[in-house]
Coordinates of C-alpha atoms in Angstrom, one line a residue:
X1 CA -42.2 -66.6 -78.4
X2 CA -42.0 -64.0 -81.2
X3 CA -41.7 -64.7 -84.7
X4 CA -37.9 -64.1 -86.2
X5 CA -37.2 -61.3 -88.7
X6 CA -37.4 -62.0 -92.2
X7 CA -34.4 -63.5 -94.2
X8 CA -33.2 -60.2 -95.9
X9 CA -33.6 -58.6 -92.5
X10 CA -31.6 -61.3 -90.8
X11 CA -28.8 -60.8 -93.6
X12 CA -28.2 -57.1 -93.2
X13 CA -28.2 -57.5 -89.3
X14 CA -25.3 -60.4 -89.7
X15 CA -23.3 -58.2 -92.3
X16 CA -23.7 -55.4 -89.9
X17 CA -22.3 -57.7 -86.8
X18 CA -19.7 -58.6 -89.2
X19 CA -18.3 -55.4 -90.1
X20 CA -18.6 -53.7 -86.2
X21 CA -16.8 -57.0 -85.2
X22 CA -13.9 -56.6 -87.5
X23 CA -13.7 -52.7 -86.7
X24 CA -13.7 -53.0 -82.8
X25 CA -11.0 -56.0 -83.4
X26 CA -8.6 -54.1 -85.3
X27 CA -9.2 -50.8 -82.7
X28 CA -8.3 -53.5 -80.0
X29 CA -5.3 -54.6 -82.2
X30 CA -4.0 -51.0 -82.4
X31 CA -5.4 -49.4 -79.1
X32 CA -3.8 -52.2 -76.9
X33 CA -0.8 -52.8 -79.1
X34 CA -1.3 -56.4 -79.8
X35 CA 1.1 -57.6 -82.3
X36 CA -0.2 -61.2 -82.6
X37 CA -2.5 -62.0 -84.6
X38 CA -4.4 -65.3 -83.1
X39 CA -5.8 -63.1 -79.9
X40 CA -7.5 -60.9 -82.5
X41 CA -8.9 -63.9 -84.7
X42 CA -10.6 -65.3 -81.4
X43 CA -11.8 -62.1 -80.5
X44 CA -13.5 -61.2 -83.4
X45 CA -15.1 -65.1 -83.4
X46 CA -16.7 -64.9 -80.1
X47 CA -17.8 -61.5 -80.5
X48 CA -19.4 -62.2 -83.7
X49 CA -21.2 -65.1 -82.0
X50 CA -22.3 -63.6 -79.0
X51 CA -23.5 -60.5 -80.6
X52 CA -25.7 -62.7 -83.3
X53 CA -27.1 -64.4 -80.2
X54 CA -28.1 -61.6 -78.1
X55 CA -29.9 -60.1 -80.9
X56 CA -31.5 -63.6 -82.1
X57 CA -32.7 -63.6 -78.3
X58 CA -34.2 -60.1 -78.6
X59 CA -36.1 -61.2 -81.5
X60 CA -37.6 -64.8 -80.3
X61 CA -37.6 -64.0 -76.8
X62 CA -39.3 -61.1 -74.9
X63 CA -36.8 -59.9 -72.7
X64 CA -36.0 -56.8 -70.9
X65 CA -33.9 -54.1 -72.9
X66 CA -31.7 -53.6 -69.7
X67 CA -30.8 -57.5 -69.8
X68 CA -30.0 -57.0 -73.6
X69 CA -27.9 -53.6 -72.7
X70 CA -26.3 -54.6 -70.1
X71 CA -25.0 -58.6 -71.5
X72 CA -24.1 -56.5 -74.9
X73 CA -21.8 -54.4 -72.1
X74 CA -20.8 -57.2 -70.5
X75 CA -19.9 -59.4 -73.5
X76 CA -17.5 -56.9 -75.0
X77 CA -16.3 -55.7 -71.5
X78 CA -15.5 -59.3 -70.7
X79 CA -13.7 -60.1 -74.2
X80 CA -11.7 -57.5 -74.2
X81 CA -10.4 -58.1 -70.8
X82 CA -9.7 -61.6 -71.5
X83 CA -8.0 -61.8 -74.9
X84 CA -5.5 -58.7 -74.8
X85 CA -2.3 -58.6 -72.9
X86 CA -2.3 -54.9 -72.4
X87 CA -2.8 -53.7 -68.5
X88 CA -6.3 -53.8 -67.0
X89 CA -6.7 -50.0 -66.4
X90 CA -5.9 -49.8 -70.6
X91 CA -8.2 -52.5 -71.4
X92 CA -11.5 -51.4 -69.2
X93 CA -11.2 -47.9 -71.1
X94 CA -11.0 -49.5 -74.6
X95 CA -13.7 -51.8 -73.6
X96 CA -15.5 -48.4 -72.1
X97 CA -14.6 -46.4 -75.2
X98 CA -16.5 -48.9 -77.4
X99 CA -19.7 -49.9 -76.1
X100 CA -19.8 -45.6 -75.5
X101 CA -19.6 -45.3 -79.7
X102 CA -21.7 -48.5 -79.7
X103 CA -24.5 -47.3 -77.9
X104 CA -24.5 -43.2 -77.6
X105 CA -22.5 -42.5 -81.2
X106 CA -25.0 -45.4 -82.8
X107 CA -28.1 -44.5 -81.0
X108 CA -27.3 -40.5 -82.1
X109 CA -26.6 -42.0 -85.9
X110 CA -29.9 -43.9 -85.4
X111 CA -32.4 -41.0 -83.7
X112 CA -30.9 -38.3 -86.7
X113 CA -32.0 -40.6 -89.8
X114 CA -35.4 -41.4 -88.3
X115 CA -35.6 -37.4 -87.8
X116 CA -34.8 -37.2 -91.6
X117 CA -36.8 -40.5 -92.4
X118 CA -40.0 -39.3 -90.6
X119 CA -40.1 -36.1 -91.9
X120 CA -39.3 -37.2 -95.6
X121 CA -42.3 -39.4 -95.7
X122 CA -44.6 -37.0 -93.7
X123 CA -44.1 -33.9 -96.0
X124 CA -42.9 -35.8 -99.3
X125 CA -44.9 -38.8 -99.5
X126 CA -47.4 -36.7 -97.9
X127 CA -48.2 -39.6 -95.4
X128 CA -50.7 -37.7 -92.1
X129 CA -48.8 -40.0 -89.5
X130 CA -45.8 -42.0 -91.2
X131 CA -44.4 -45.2 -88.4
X132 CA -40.6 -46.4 -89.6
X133 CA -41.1 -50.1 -90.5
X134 CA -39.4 -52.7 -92.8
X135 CA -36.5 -51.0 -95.1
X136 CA -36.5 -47.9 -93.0
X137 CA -35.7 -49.4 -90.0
X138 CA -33.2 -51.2 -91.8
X139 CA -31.8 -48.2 -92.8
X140 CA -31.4 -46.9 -89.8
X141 CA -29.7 -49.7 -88.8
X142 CA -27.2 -49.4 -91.5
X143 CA -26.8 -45.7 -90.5
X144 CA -26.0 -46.7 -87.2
X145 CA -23.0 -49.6 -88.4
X146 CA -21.7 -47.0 -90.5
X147 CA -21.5 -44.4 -87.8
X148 CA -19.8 -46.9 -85.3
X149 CA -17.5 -48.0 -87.8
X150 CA -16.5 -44.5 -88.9
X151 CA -15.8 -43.4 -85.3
X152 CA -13.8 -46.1 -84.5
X153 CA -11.9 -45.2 -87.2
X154 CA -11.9 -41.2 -86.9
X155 CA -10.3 -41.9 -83.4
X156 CA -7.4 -44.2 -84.5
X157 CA -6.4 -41.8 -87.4
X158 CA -7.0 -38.9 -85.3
X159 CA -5.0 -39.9 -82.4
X160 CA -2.5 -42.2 -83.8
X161 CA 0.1 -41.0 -81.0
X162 CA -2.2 -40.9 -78.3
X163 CA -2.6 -44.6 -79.4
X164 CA 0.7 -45.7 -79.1
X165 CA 1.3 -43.9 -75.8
X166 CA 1.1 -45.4 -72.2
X167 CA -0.8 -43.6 -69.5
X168 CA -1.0 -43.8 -65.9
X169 CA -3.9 -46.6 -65.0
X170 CA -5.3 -44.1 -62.5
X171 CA -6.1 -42.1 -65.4
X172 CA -7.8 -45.1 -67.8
X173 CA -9.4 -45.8 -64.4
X174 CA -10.9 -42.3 -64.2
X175 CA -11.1 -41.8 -68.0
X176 CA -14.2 -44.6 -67.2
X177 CA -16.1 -42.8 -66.2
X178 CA -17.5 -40.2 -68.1
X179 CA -17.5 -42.7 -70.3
X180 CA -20.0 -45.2 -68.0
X181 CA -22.4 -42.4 -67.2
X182 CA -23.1 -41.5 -71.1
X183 CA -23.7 -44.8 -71.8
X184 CA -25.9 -45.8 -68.8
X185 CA -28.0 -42.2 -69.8
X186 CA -27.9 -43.7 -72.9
X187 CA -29.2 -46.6 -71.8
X188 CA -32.1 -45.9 -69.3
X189 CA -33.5 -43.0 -72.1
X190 CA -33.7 -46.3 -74.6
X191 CA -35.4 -48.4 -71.6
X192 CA -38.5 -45.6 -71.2
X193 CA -38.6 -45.4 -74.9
X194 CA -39.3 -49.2 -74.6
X195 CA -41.8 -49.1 -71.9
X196 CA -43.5 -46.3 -73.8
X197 CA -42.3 -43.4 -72.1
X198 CA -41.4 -40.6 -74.6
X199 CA -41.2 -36.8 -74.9
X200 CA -44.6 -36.5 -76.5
X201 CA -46.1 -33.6 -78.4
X202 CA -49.5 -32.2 -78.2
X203 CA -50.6 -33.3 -82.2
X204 CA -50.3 -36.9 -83.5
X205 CA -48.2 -39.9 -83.6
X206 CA -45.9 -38.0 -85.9
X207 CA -44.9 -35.3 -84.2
X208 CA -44.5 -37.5 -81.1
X209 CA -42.2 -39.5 -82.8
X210 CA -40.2 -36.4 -83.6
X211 CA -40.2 -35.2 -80.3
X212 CA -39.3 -38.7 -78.9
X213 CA -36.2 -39.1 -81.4
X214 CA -35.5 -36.0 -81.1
X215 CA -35.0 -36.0 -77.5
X216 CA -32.6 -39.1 -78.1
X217 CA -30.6 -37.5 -80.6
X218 CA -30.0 -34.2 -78.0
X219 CA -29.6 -36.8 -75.1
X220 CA -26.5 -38.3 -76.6
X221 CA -25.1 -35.6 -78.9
X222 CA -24.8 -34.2 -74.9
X223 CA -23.4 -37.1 -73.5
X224 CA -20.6 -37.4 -76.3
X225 CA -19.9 -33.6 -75.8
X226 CA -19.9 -34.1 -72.2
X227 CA -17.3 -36.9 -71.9
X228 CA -15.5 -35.5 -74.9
X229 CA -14.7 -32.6 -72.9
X230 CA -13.7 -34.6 -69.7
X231 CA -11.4 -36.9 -71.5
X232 CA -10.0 -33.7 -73.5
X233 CA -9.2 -31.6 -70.5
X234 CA -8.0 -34.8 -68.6
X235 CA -5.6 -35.3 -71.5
X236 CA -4.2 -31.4 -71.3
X237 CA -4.0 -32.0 -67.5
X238 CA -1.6 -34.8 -67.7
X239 CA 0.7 -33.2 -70.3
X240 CA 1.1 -30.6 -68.0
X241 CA 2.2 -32.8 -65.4
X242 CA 4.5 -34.4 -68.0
X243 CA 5.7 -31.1 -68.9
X244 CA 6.5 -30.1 -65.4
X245 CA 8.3 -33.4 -64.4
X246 CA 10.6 -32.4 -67.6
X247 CA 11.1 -29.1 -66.7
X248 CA 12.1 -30.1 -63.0
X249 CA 14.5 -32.8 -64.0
X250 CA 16.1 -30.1 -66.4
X251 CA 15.7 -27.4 -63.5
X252 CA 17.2 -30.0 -60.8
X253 CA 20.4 -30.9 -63.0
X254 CA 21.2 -27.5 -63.8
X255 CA 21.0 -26.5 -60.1
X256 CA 23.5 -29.1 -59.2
X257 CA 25.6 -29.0 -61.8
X258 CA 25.6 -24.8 -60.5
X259 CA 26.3 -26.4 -56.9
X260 CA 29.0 -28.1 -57.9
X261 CA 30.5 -25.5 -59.6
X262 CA 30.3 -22.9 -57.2
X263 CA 32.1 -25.2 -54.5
X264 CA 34.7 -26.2 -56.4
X265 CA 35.3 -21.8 -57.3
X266 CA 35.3 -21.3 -53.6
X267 CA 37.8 -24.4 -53.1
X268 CA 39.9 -23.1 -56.1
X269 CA 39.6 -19.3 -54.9
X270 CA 41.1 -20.3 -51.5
X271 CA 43.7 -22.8 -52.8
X272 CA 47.0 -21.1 -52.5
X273 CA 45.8 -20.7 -48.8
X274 CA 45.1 -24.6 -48.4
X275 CA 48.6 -25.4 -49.6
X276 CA 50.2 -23.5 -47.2
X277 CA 48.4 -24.8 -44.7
X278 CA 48.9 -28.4 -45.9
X279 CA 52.5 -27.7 -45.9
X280 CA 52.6 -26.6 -42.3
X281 CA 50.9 -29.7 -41.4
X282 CA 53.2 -31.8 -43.6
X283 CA 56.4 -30.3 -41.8
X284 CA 55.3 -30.8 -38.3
X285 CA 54.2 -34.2 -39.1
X286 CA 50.6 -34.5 -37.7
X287 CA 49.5 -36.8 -40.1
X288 CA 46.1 -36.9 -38.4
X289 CA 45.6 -33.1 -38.6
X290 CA 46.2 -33.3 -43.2
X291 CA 43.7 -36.1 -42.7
X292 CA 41.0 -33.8 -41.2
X293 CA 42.1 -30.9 -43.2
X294 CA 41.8 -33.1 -46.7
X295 CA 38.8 -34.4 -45.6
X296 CA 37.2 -30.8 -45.3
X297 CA 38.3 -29.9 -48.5
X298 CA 36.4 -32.8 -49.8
X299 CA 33.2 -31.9 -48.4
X300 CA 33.8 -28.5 -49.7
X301 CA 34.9 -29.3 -52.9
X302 CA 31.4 -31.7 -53.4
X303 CA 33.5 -35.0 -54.0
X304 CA 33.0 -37.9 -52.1
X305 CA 35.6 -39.9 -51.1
X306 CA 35.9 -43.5 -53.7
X307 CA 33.5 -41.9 -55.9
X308 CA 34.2 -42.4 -59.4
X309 CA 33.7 -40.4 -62.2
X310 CA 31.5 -41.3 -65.1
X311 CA 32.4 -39.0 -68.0
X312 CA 29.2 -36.8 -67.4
X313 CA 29.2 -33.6 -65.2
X314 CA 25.7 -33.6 -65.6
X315 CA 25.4 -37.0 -64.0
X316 CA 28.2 -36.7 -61.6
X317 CA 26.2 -34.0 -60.1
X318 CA 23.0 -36.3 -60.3
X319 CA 24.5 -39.2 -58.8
X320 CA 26.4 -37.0 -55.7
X321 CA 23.3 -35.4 -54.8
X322 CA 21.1 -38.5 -54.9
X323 CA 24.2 -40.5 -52.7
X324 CA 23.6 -37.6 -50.0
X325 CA 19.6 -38.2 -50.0
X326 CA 20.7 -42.0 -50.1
X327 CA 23.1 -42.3 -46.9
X328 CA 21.1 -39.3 -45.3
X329 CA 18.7 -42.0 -44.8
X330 CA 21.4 -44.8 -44.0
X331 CA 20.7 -46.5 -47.3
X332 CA 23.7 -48.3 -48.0
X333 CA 24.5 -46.7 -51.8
X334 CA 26.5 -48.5 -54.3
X335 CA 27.4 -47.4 -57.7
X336 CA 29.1 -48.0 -60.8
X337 CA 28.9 -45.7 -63.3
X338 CA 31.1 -45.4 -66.8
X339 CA 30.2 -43.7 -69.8
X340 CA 32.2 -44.1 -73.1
X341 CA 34.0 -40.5 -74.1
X342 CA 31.2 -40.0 -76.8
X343 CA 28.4 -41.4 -76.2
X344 CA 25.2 -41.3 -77.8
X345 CA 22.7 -40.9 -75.3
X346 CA 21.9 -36.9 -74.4
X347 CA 22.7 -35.5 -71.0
X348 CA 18.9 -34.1 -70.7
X349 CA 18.0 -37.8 -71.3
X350 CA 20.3 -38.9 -68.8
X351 CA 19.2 -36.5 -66.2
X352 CA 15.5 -37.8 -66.9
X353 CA 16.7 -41.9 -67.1
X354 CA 19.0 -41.7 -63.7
X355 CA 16.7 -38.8 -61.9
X356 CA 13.5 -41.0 -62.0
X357 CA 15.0 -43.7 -61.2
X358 CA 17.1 -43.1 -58.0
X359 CA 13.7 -40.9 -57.0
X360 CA 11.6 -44.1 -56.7
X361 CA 14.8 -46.3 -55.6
X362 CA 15.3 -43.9 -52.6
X363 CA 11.6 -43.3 -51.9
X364 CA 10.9 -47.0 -51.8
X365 CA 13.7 -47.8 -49.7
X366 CA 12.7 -45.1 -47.2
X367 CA 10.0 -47.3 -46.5
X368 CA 11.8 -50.3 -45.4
X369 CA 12.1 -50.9 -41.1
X370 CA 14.9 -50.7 -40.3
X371 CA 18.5 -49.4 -41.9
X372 CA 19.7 -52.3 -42.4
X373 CA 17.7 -53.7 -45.2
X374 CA 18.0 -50.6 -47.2
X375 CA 20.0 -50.6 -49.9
X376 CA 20.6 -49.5 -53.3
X377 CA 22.8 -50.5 -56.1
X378 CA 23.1 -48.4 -59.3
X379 CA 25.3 -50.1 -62.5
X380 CA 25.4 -48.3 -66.3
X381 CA 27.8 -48.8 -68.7
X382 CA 28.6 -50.4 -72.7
X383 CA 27.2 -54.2 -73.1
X384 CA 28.0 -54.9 -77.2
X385 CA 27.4 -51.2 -78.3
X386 CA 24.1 -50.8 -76.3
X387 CA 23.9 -48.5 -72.9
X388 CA 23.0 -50.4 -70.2
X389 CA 21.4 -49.1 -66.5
X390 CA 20.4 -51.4 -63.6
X391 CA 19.0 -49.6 -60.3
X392 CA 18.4 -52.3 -57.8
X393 CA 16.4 -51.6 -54.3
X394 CA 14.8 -53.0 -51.6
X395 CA 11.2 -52.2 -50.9
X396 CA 8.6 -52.7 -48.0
X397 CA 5.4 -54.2 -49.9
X398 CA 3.2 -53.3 -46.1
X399 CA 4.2 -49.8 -45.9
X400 CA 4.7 -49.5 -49.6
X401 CA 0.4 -49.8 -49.8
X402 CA 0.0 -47.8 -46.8
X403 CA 2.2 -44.8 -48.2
X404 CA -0.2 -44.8 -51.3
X405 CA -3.4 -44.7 -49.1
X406 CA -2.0 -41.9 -47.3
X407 CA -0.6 -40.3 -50.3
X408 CA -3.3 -40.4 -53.1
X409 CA -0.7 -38.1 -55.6
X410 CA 2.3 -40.2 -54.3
X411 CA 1.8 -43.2 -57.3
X412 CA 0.5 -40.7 -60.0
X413 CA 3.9 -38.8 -59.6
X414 CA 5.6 -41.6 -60.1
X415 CA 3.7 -43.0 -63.0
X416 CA 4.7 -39.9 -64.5
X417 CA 8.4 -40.0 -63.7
X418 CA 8.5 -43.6 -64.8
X419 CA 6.3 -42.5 -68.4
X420 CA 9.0 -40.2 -68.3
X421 CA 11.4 -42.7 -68.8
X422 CA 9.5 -44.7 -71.1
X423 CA 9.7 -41.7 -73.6
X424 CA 13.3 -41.5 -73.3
X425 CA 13.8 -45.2 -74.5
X426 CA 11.4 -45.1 -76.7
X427 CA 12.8 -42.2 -78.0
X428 CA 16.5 -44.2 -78.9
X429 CA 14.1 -47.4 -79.3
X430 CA 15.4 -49.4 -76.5
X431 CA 14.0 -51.4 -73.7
X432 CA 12.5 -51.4 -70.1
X433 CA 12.0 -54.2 -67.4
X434 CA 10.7 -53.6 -64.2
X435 CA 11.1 -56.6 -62.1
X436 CA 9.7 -57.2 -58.4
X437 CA 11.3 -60.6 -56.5
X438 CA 12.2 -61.0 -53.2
X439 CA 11.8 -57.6 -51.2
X440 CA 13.6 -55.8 -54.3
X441 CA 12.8 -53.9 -57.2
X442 CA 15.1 -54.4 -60.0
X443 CA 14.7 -51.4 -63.3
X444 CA 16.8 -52.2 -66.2
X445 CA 17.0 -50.3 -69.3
X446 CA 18.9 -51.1 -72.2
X447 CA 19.2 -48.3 -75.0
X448 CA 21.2 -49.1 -78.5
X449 CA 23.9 -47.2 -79.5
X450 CA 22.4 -45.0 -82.2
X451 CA 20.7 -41.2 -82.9
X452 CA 18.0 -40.2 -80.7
X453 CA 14.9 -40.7 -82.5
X454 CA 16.4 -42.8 -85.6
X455 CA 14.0 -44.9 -87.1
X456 CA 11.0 -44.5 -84.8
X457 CA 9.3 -47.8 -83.5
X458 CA 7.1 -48.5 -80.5
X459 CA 9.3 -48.9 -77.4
X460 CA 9.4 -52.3 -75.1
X461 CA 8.5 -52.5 -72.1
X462 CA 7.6 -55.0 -69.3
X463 CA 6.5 -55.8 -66.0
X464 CA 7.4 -59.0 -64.0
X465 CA 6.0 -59.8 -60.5
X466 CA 7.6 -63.0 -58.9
X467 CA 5.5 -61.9 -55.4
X468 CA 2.4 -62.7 -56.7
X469 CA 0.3 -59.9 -55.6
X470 CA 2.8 -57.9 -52.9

């Protein structure tokens, strides 16, 4: 057993602890969007506590550096994930995104002073083959706190947005991993510098030194580049997709709202003609034959027979195309639908909230055997001055995992359409439930009746299984 580090030594190292604890609590706080308080107070106690342990074991005991690495990992890793309430997929890439600044940013903070350090006392103090002991290791180990701390705080006041957004968790899941590889490069480059395996140069212990720090200090100011650019052009890349999903639900509404239109020309065009036709039929009496020829019109005109309309044209066009996909695959559609004469919410937003919706509603019923367990029920309307929409489905949970295996994109274009909708009420500061029971899905928004984008908070949403895992 070795000897422990002197008092003032043990002091810095605790205030040091202290201070990374409180900064990787109150990322976690903010990251994760944890409003409550007592999660955070118990996280920042038992990471405070197992972080003074490891290192108090480092010191008395002689054990490994990848044991040391790898609990440190594990420790926060494992906090995280137990303490927060955000999803997994968002908690393994905080977790990820803070032992990476914990070991690659600090060890880069670390390697760069003793540069400076080494060659201060090698050409100032005019020392032949200075070692860092003492206060200049201590130094470097306050270099290092500070460095962590301030990029855990350059990324929450550079990204504040990106902070408060939601992503798919195929993309946290992925964002990982850049992420793992930097820090286990990291890692193994600080296990051969503990066995004695350094970049070594052809003089003394000095200029080995340099060379071995040195070497560090390019190893990870790579690695950072390296995963900064993956989780950069990651982020562009799902814009994009976001982008597109906007553009097509804009694109799709105008093109049936042009449908529409044009029918109902070509049915007004060649009215004069009907009537006199209808009139024919009427004096002769063949009730059946006006049934048929009304009927016709219908399908020409683009209304469907006991369809109502909800104050939108916009919508009316969403909802009659979305019926045809519906009963073209004998789901058995049902739909109420009012909108008050002036209503708040914006017919783009609309188009995004309804077109997202009925997509997964009608994909996911697809995928039930059978026709007669499909079905779909879609309600909207005013409850006490706030919009209300509930799409209701059924849902095969067997051929519902067996469609995503064969269709790797399949749940990333729906995570968009759904982040999609997210933005919309978060946008009018409403609500989101997406509830699974019982062979159905059950999506429920509720929006308030106020301006889009008046008085900005975080929106709600939240995610109930009462299947268990199906």
């Amino acid at each position: 057993m070795r000897p422990l580090e002197p008092v003032p030594a043990i002091l810095l190292t605790a205030v040091c602890q202290g201070g990374e604890a409180w900064a990787v609590c109150r990322f976690c706080r903010l990251f994760l969007q944890e409003h409550s308080r007592k999660p955070g107070l118990l996280f920042f106690g038992c990471f405070l506590a197992g972080r003074l342990v490891l290192i108090l074991a480092s010191w008395s005991l002689p054990l490994p550096y990848v044991i040391l690495a790898f609990g440190d990992h594990a420790l926060l890793t494992g906090l995280v994930m137990a303490f927060f309430s955000a999803p997994s997929a968002k908690k393994l890439f905080a977790a990820s995104v803070l032992f990476t600044i914990f070991t690659v940013f600090g060890e880069f903070c670390a390697s760069f002073v003793s540069i400076f350090a080494l060659a201060y006392l090698h050409l100032v103090k005019r020392i032949p083959e200075p070692v860092l002991t003492g206060r200049w290791n201590s130094l470097t180990a306050a270099v290092s706190f500070l460095g962590v701390v301030w990029g855990l705080h350059g990324i929450l006041r550079g990204n504040a947005k990106e902070c408060s957004g939601e992503k798919p968790g195929k993309w946290y899941l992925t964002a990982v991993l850049p992420l793992v590889m930097a820090t286990a490069l990291t890692d193994a480059a600080n296990w051969c510098a503990s066995r004695g395996i350094l970049l070594r140069g052809e003089g003394n212990l000095y200029q080995a030194q340099l060379f071995g720090h040195g070497g560090i200090c390019l190893l990870t100011a790579l690695s950072l580049i390296g995963s900064g650019f993956c989780l950069f052009g990651m982020d562009r890349i799902y814009e994009e997709q976001k982008k597109s999903g906007r553009y097509e639900c804009r694109l799709m509404a105008y093109q049936m709202t042009a449908e529409q239109y044009r029918q109902a020309e070509r049915l007004r065009h060649d009215l004069k003609n009907h009537v006199i036709a209808l009139q024919g039929l009427l004096e002769q009496k063949d009730w059946a034959a006006m049934n048929r020829y009304l009927e016709a019109m219908e399908g020409m005109g683009g209304f469907a027979r006991g369809e109502e309309a909800t104050g939108s044209p916009v919508l009316d066009a969403i909802l009659l195309r979305k019926r045809k996909e519906a009963e073209a695959l004998g789901i058995r559609w049902e739909c109420s639908v009012k909108l008050p004469a002036n209503s708040a919410v914006w017919e783009f937003d609309l188009c995004v909230l309804f077109g997202n919706l009925l997509d997964n509603a009608i994909a996911a019923c697809g995928q039930v055997k059978g026709r007669k367990g499909r079905f779909l029920c879609v309600q909207a309307r005013m409850v006490k001055r706030c919009f209300f929409l509930e799409v209701k489905n059924s849902f095969s949970p067997e051929r519902e995992k067996h469609a995503s295996r064969r269709e790797p994109d399949r749940e990333g274009r729906r995570g968009i359409g759904l982040l999609n909708v997210r933005d919309v009420v978060g946008a009018y500061h409403g609500t989101m439930e997406v509830e699974k029971k019982e062979g159905m899905f059950v999506n429920t928004v509720l929006l308030p009746e106020r301006t889009r984008g008046e008085e900005a908070d975080s929106p709600g949403i939240s995610v109930y299984d009462t299947e268990g895992d199906s």
